[in-house]
Coordinates of C-alpha atoms and ligand atoms in Angstrom, one line a residue:
X181 CA 70.9 -35.1 30.9
X182 CA 73.0 -38.2 31.7
X183 CA 72.0 -40.0 34.9
X184 CA 74.6 -40.7 37.6
X185 CA 74.2 -44.4 36.7
X186 CA 75.1 -43.7 33.0
X187 CA 78.1 -41.7 34.2
X188 CA 79.3 -44.6 36.4
X189 CA 78.8 -47.1 33.6
X190 CA 80.7 -45.0 31.1
X191 CA 83.6 -44.6 33.6
X192 CA 83.6 -48.3 34.3
X193 CA 83.9 -49.1 30.6
X194 CA 86.8 -46.6 30.2
X195 CA 84.6 -44.2 28.2
X196 CA 84.9 -41.2 30.5
X197 CA 87.3 -39.3 28.1
X198 CA 85.0 -39.9 25.2
X199 CA 81.9 -38.8 27.3
X200 CA 83.8 -35.6 28.2
X201 CA 84.5 -34.8 24.6
X202 CA 80.8 -35.4 23.6
X203 CA 79.6 -33.2 26.5
X204 CA 82.0 -30.5 25.5
X205 CA 80.8 -30.7 21.8
X206 CA 84.2 -31.9 20.5
X207 CA 84.5 -34.1 17.5
X208 CA 85.2 -37.8 18.0
X209 CA 88.1 -39.6 16.1
X210 CA 87.6 -42.8 14.1
X211 CA 89.5 -44.7 16.8
X212 CA 87.1 -43.4 19.4
X213 CA 84.1 -44.4 17.4
X214 CA 85.4 -48.0 17.1
X215 CA 85.9 -47.9 20.9
X216 CA 82.2 -46.9 21.3
X217 CA 81.2 -49.8 19.1
X218 CA 83.0 -52.1 21.4
X219 CA 81.4 -50.7 24.6
X220 CA 80.0 -53.3 26.9
X221 CA 77.2 -51.3 28.4
X222 CA 74.7 -50.6 25.6
X223 CA 72.4 -48.6 27.9
X224 CA 75.2 -46.2 28.9
X225 CA 76.2 -45.8 25.2
X226 CA 72.5 -45.1 24.4
X227 CA 72.3 -42.5 27.2
X228 CA 75.2 -40.6 25.7
X229 CA 73.6 -40.7 22.2
X230 CA 70.3 -39.8 23.6
X231 CA 71.9 -36.8 25.3
X232 CA 73.0 -35.5 21.8
X233 CA 69.6 -36.4 20.3
X234 CA 67.7 -34.4 22.9
X235 CA 70.1 -31.5 22.7
X236 CA 69.4 -31.2 19.0
X237 CA 65.7 -32.1 18.8
X238 CA 64.2 -32.5 22.3
X239 CA 61.5 -35.1 22.1
X240 CA 60.6 -34.2 18.5
X241 CA 60.5 -37.3 16.3
X242 CA 60.1 -36.7 12.6
X243 CA 58.1 -38.6 9.9
X244 CA 56.5 -37.9 6.6
X245 CA 53.7 -39.2 4.4
X246 CA 55.3 -40.9 1.5
X247 CA 54.8 -43.4 -1.3
X248 CA 57.5 -45.5 -2.9
X249 CA 57.8 -46.0 -6.6
X250 CA 60.1 -48.8 -7.9
X251 CA 59.5 -48.7 -11.7
X252 CA 61.6 -51.8 -12.5
X253 CA 63.5 -54.4 -10.7
X254 CA 65.5 -55.4 -13.8
X255 CA 69.1 -54.8 -13.1
X256 CA 72.5 -55.4 -14.8
X257 CA 74.3 -55.4 -11.4
X258 CA 74.6 -58.5 -9.2
X259 CA 74.9 -57.2 -5.7
X260 CA 75.2 -60.2 -3.4
X261 CA 72.9 -58.8 -0.7
X262 CA 70.1 -57.8 -3.0
X263 CA 66.8 -59.6 -3.0
X264 CA 65.0 -57.1 -5.3
X265 CA 66.8 -57.3 -8.6
X266 CA 66.0 -59.7 -11.5
X267 CA 68.1 -60.2 -14.7
X268 CA 65.1 -59.5 -17.0
X269 CA 61.4 -59.0 -17.2
X270 CA 60.7 -61.4 -20.0
X271 CA 61.3 -64.9 -18.6
X272 CA 61.7 -64.6 -14.8
X273 CA 58.3 -64.4 -13.2
X274 CA 59.3 -61.8 -10.7
X275 CA 61.0 -59.4 -13.1
X276 CA 58.9 -56.4 -14.0
X277 CA 59.1 -53.0 -15.6
X278 CA 56.2 -50.5 -15.3
X279 CA 55.2 -48.6 -18.4
X280 CA 55.5 -44.9 -18.1
X281 CA 51.7 -44.6 -17.7
X282 CA 51.7 -47.3 -14.9
X283 CA 54.6 -45.6 -13.1
X284 CA 52.9 -42.2 -13.1
X285 CA 49.5 -43.6 -12.2
X286 CA 51.1 -45.5 -9.3
X287 CA 52.0 -42.2 -7.7
X288 CA 49.2 -39.9 -8.9
X289 CA 46.5 -42.3 -7.8
X290 CA 47.6 -41.7 -4.2
X291 CA 46.8 -38.0 -4.3
X292 CA 43.7 -38.3 -2.1
X293 CA 45.8 -39.8 0.7
X294 CA 47.6 -36.6 1.7
X295 CA 51.1 -37.9 0.5
X296 CA 53.8 -35.2 0.4
X297 CA 56.7 -37.2 -1.1
X298 CA 57.4 -39.9 -3.7
X299 CA 60.6 -41.9 -3.3
X300 CA 61.8 -43.4 -6.6
X301 CA 64.4 -46.2 -6.8
X302 CA 64.9 -48.8 -9.5
X303 CA 67.2 -51.4 -10.8
X304 CA 69.8 -50.5 -13.4
X305 CA 67.8 -51.5 -16.5
X306 CA 69.8 -52.3 -19.6
X307 CA 67.4 -51.0 -22.2
X308 CA 65.2 -48.2 -20.9
X309 CA 65.9 -44.9 -22.6
X310 CA 66.8 -41.7 -20.8
X311 CA 63.4 -40.2 -21.7
X312 CA 61.7 -42.9 -19.5
X313 CA 63.4 -41.5 -16.4
X314 CA 62.9 -37.8 -17.3
X315 CA 59.3 -38.3 -18.4
X316 CA 58.5 -40.2 -15.1
X317 CA 59.6 -37.1 -13.1
X318 CA 58.2 -34.6 -15.6
X319 CA 54.7 -36.2 -15.7
X320 CA 54.5 -36.7 -12.0
X321 CA 55.5 -33.0 -11.6
X322 CA 52.9 -31.9 -14.1
X323 CA 50.1 -33.9 -12.5
X324 CA 51.0 -33.1 -8.9
X325 CA 53.0 -29.8 -8.8
X326 CA 53.4 -29.6 -5.0
X327 CA 54.6 -33.2 -4.5
X328 CA 58.2 -33.5 -3.4
X329 CA 60.0 -35.9 -5.8
X330 CA 63.0 -37.7 -4.2
X331 CA 64.5 -39.9 -6.9
X332 CA 67.3 -42.1 -8.1
X333 CA 70.2 -43.2 -6.0
X334 CA 73.7 -42.2 -6.7
X335 CA 74.3 -45.6 -8.2
X336 CA 71.5 -45.0 -10.7
X337 CA 72.6 -41.5 -11.4
X338 CA 76.1 -42.7 -12.1
X339 CA 74.7 -45.5 -14.3
X340 CA 72.6 -42.9 -16.3
X341 CA 75.7 -40.7 -16.9
X342 CA 77.7 -43.6 -18.2
X343 CA 74.9 -45.2 -20.2
X344 CA 73.6 -42.1 -21.9
X345 CA 77.0 -40.4 -22.4
X346 CA 76.3 -37.4 -20.1
X347 CA 78.2 -35.7 -17.4
X348 CA 76.8 -36.0 -13.9
X349 CA 75.9 -32.3 -14.0
X350 CA 73.9 -32.8 -17.2
X351 CA 72.0 -35.8 -15.7
X352 CA 71.2 -33.9 -12.6
X353 CA 70.3 -30.6 -14.3
X354 CA 67.9 -32.4 -16.7
X355 CA 66.2 -34.2 -13.8
X356 CA 66.0 -30.9 -11.8
X357 CA 64.4 -29.2 -14.8
X358 CA 61.9 -32.1 -15.0
X359 CA 61.0 -31.6 -11.4
X360 CA 63.4 -33.6 -9.2
X361 CA 63.8 -32.0 -5.7
X362 CA 66.2 -34.3 -3.7
X363 CA 68.0 -37.6 -4.1
X364 CA 67.8 -40.6 -1.8
X365 CA 70.7 -42.1 0.1
X366 CA 70.7 -45.7 -1.3
X367 CA 73.6 -47.6 -2.9
X368 CA 76.2 -46.5 -0.4
X369 CA 76.4 -50.0 1.3
X370 CA 79.8 -50.0 2.9
X371 CA 82.4 -47.8 1.2
X372 CA 85.5 -50.0 1.9
X373 CA 87.0 -51.4 -1.3
X374 CA 87.5 -54.8 0.3
X375 CA 83.7 -55.1 1.1
X376 CA 82.6 -53.6 -2.3
X377 CA 84.8 -56.1 -4.2
X378 CA 83.0 -58.9 -2.4
X379 CA 79.3 -57.8 -2.3
X380 CA 78.8 -55.2 -5.1
X381 CA 81.7 -55.1 -7.5
X382 CA 79.8 -54.1 -10.6
X383 CA 78.2 -50.9 -9.7
X384 CA 79.4 -47.4 -8.7
X385 CA 82.4 -47.3 -6.4
X386 CA 82.5 -45.4 -3.1
X387 CA 84.3 -42.6 -4.8
X388 CA 81.7 -42.4 -7.6
X389 CA 78.8 -42.5 -5.0
X390 CA 80.4 -39.6 -3.1
X391 CA 81.1 -37.7 -6.4
X392 CA 77.4 -37.9 -7.3
X393 CA 76.3 -36.5 -4.0
X394 CA 79.0 -33.8 -4.2
X395 CA 77.7 -32.8 -7.7
X396 CA 74.1 -32.8 -6.4
X397 CA 75.0 -30.6 -3.4
X398 CA 76.8 -28.2 -5.7
X399 CA 73.6 -27.8 -7.7
X400 CA 71.6 -27.2 -4.6
X401 CA 70.0 -30.6 -4.2
X402 CA 69.9 -32.0 -0.7
X403 CA 70.4 -35.7 -0.3
X404 CA 70.4 -38.5 2.2
X405 CA 73.1 -41.1 3.1
X406 CA 72.7 -44.8 4.1
X407 CA 75.0 -47.6 5.4
X408 CA 74.1 -51.3 5.0
X409 CA 75.4 -52.9 8.1
X410 CA 75.5 -56.5 9.5
X411 CA 77.1 -58.6 6.8
X412 CA 80.8 -59.0 6.0
X413 CA 82.0 -55.5 7.2
X414 CA 84.2 -54.9 10.2
X415 CA 83.4 -52.3 12.8
X416 CA 86.4 -50.3 11.6
X417 CA 84.9 -50.3 8.1
X418 CA 81.6 -49.0 9.4
X419 CA 83.4 -46.2 11.0
X420 CA 85.4 -45.5 7.8
X421 CA 82.1 -45.3 6.0
X422 CA 80.8 -42.7 8.4
X423 CA 84.1 -40.8 8.3
X424 CA 83.9 -40.4 4.5
X425 CA 80.3 -39.1 4.8
X426 CA 81.3 -36.7 7.6
X427 CA 84.2 -35.4 5.5
X428 CA 81.8 -34.7 2.5
X429 CA 79.3 -33.1 4.8
X430 CA 82.1 -30.8 6.1
X431 CA 82.7 -29.8 2.5
X432 CA 79.2 -29.4 1.2
X433 CA 76.6 -29.5 4.0
X434 CA 74.2 -31.1 1.6
X435 CA 73.3 -34.3 3.6
X436 CA 70.0 -34.2 5.6
X437 CA 70.0 -37.5 7.4
X438 CA 72.0 -40.6 8.0
X439 CA 70.2 -43.9 7.7
X440 CA 71.8 -47.2 8.9
X441 CA 70.0 -50.1 7.1
X442 CA 70.0 -53.6 8.5
X443 CA 71.1 -56.4 6.2
X444 CA 68.2 -58.7 5.4
X445 CA 69.3 -62.3 4.7
X446 CA 66.3 -63.8 2.8
X447 CA 66.4 -64.5 -0.9
X448 CA 69.9 -63.3 -1.7
X449 CA 73.3 -64.7 -2.4
X450 CA 75.0 -64.2 1.0
X451 CA 72.0 -64.6 3.3
X452 CA 72.8 -68.2 4.2
X453 CA 76.2 -67.2 5.5
X454 CA 75.1 -64.2 7.6
X455 CA 72.1 -64.1 10.0
X456 CA 70.1 -60.9 10.3
X457 CA 71.9 -58.4 12.5
X458 CA 70.8 -58.4 16.2
X459 CA 68.9 -55.7 17.9
X460 CA 71.9 -55.0 20.0
X461 CA 74.0 -54.4 16.9
X462 CA 71.3 -52.1 15.5
X463 CA 71.0 -50.0 18.6
X464 CA 74.8 -49.5 19.0
X465 CA 75.1 -48.6 15.4
X466 CA 72.5 -45.9 15.8
X467 CA 74.1 -44.6 18.9
X468 CA 77.6 -44.5 17.5
X469 CA 76.3 -42.8 14.3
X470 CA 74.6 -40.1 16.4
X471 CA 77.8 -39.5 18.4
X472 CA 80.3 -39.6 15.5
X473 CA 78.3 -37.7 12.8
X474 CA 78.3 -34.4 14.5
X475 CA 77.6 -32.5 11.3
X476 CA 74.4 -34.5 10.4
X477 CA 71.2 -33.0 11.8
X478 CA 69.2 -36.3 11.7
X479 CA 69.6 -40.0 12.2
X480 CA 66.8 -42.2 10.9
X481 CA 65.5 -45.6 11.8
X482 CA 63.8 -47.0 8.7
X483 CA 61.0 -49.0 10.3
X484 CA 60.5 -51.1 7.2
X485 CA 64.0 -52.6 7.5
X486 CA 64.2 -52.6 11.3
X487 CA 60.8 -53.5 12.4
X488 CA 58.4 -51.2 14.3
X489 CA 59.6 -52.3 17.8
X490 CA 63.3 -51.8 17.1
X491 CA 62.6 -48.5 15.4
X492 CA 60.7 -47.4 18.6
X493 CA 63.6 -48.5 20.8
X494 CA 66.0 -46.7 18.6
X495 CA 64.3 -43.4 19.6
X496 CA 66.3 -43.7 22.8
X497 CA 69.6 -44.4 21.0
X498 CA 70.1 -41.3 19.0
X499 CA 67.4 -41.6 16.4
X500 CA 65.0 -38.7 15.7
X501 CA 63.3 -39.9 12.5
X502 CA 61.3 -43.0 11.6
X503 CA 60.9 -42.3 7.9
X504 CA 57.2 -42.3 7.0
X505 CA 54.0 -44.1 6.1
X506 CA 56.0 -45.8 3.2
X507 CA 53.1 -46.9 0.9
X508 CA 54.1 -49.6 -1.6
X509 CA 57.6 -50.5 -0.5
X510 CA 59.0 -53.5 -2.5
X511 CA 62.8 -53.7 -1.9
X512 CA 62.8 -54.8 1.7
X513 CA 59.7 -56.8 1.5
X514 CA 61.3 -58.9 -1.3
X515 CA 64.2 -59.4 1.1
X516 CA 61.9 -61.0 3.6
X517 CA 60.9 -58.0 5.7
X518 CA 57.8 -59.0 7.7
X519 CA 56.8 -55.4 8.5
X520 CA 53.5 -54.1 7.2
X521 CA 53.2 -52.8 3.6
X522 CA 52.5 -49.4 5.1
X523 CA 51.8 -47.7 8.5
X524 CA 49.0 -45.3 8.9
X525 CA 49.8 -41.9 10.4
X526 CA 47.9 -43.0 13.6
X527 CA 50.2 -46.1 13.9
X528 CA 53.3 -43.9 13.5
X529 CA 52.0 -41.6 16.2
X530 CA 51.3 -44.5 18.5
X531 CA 54.9 -45.9 17.9
X532 CA 56.4 -42.5 18.6
X533 CA 54.2 -41.5 21.6
X534 CA 54.7 -44.8 23.5
X535 CA 58.5 -44.2 23.3
X536 CA 57.8 -40.9 25.2
X537 CA 58.4 -38.7 22.1
X538 CA 56.4 -36.2 20.2
X539 CA 55.4 -37.0 16.6
X540 CA 56.2 -34.2 14.1
X541 CA 55.2 -34.4 10.5
X542 CA 57.9 -32.9 8.3
X543 CA 58.3 -32.2 4.7
X544 CA 61.1 -33.7 2.6
X545 CA 63.5 -30.9 3.7
X546 CA 62.7 -31.3 7.4
X547 CA 60.5 -28.2 7.6
X548 CA 58.0 -28.9 10.4
X549 CA 54.4 -29.2 9.0
X550 CA 52.6 -30.2 12.2
X551 CA 53.5 -31.0 15.8
X552 CA 51.2 -33.6 17.2
X553 CA 51.8 -32.9 20.9
X554 CA 48.6 -34.3 22.4
X555 CA 49.5 -36.7 25.2
X556 CA 49.3 -40.5 24.5
X557 CA 46.3 -42.4 25.8
X558 CA 47.0 -43.9 29.2
X559 CA 47.4 -47.5 28.3
X560 CA 50.4 -49.8 28.1
X561 CA 51.5 -50.5 24.6
X562 CA 53.4 -49.6 21.5
X563 CA 53.5 -50.9 18.0
X564 CA 51.0 -53.8 17.8
Ligands
SF4_674 S1 71.2 -53.3 -5.0 FE1 70.5 -52.0 -6.7 S2 72.2 -52.1 -8.1 FE2 72.5 -53.8 -6.7 S3 71.5 -55.5 -7.7 FE3 70.0 -54.6 -6.4 S4 68.9 -53.2 -7.6 FE4 70.8 -53.7 -8.7

């Protein structure tokens, strides 16, 4: 429900017609999304996004118990924003490649922790054989049959197809047969060719990224979608990015969640030129995403990238998911993220409850596993 104050603020900013379309359930145009990005009153924009969030999910806020596996950071690509990749694992001290045994042990050793999902992402290694990737999935599946295996970004899957002379369908089918159950949303960055030429010109193009997800959806795999914001892109390019995702979602319905990722400036090639995006920018990006992506069920604030406090605030700006416990994350921590290496389930509950929401543990396909609807303890606070 929009407050009279929010109605007045939206009218004052000239956003009355867009508000009316949102309240009538009508789709927003790209021009209207840019107008929302430029809105002066962040609180009023947030109220409108919150209205949509609560209409879809009420106070439910989703999370899962997950572990990350990054088997190697050796990568042949040279994305300017990347702090994770290294050119090799022989001379550079921070380059590494896990053996198959190490990769499988890294996951299977967490079994006693009640994990429900592994999230696998790597660099584009020049020498690892196809069997390495297949066996990683196969052996995890054999050792832990009920674990959800979310693995390999569209950029990696496109790389596999080219490197190993397979079609996308072959790559995906073989991984599905080995035990893969969904694919993550990374590698999307910003789709605009102008931006990709400048920040990631030697990996999958926007069209190739979208084609991988189209192929995955055709084979019945659900996937996620990300957007790296806060570097050289314009607001119109952010909207163009979301518009291309919305169009593919109209076609396939295979995306589960949209995840805006904040650019981190430490230890990469463009960090000196661009400061970390502000909290204001993050909140308006979540809000516009919630309003524009009318065919996406979920919008996620990835607390590792955003910080716990911002992720908590985002729950009033259209966000209904905070990712999960995220054991063993490397990619954002190598980019200077100062967030903890993991959050316990209790810490996630506290973050969510003190934002006035209800923590809901989900599985990787957004089935509800448990609603934690006990009231929060009566003390001031939030993420510590
Ligand atoms: S973002 Fe991915 S593809 Fe690009 S350099 Fe980093 S690890 Fe490689």
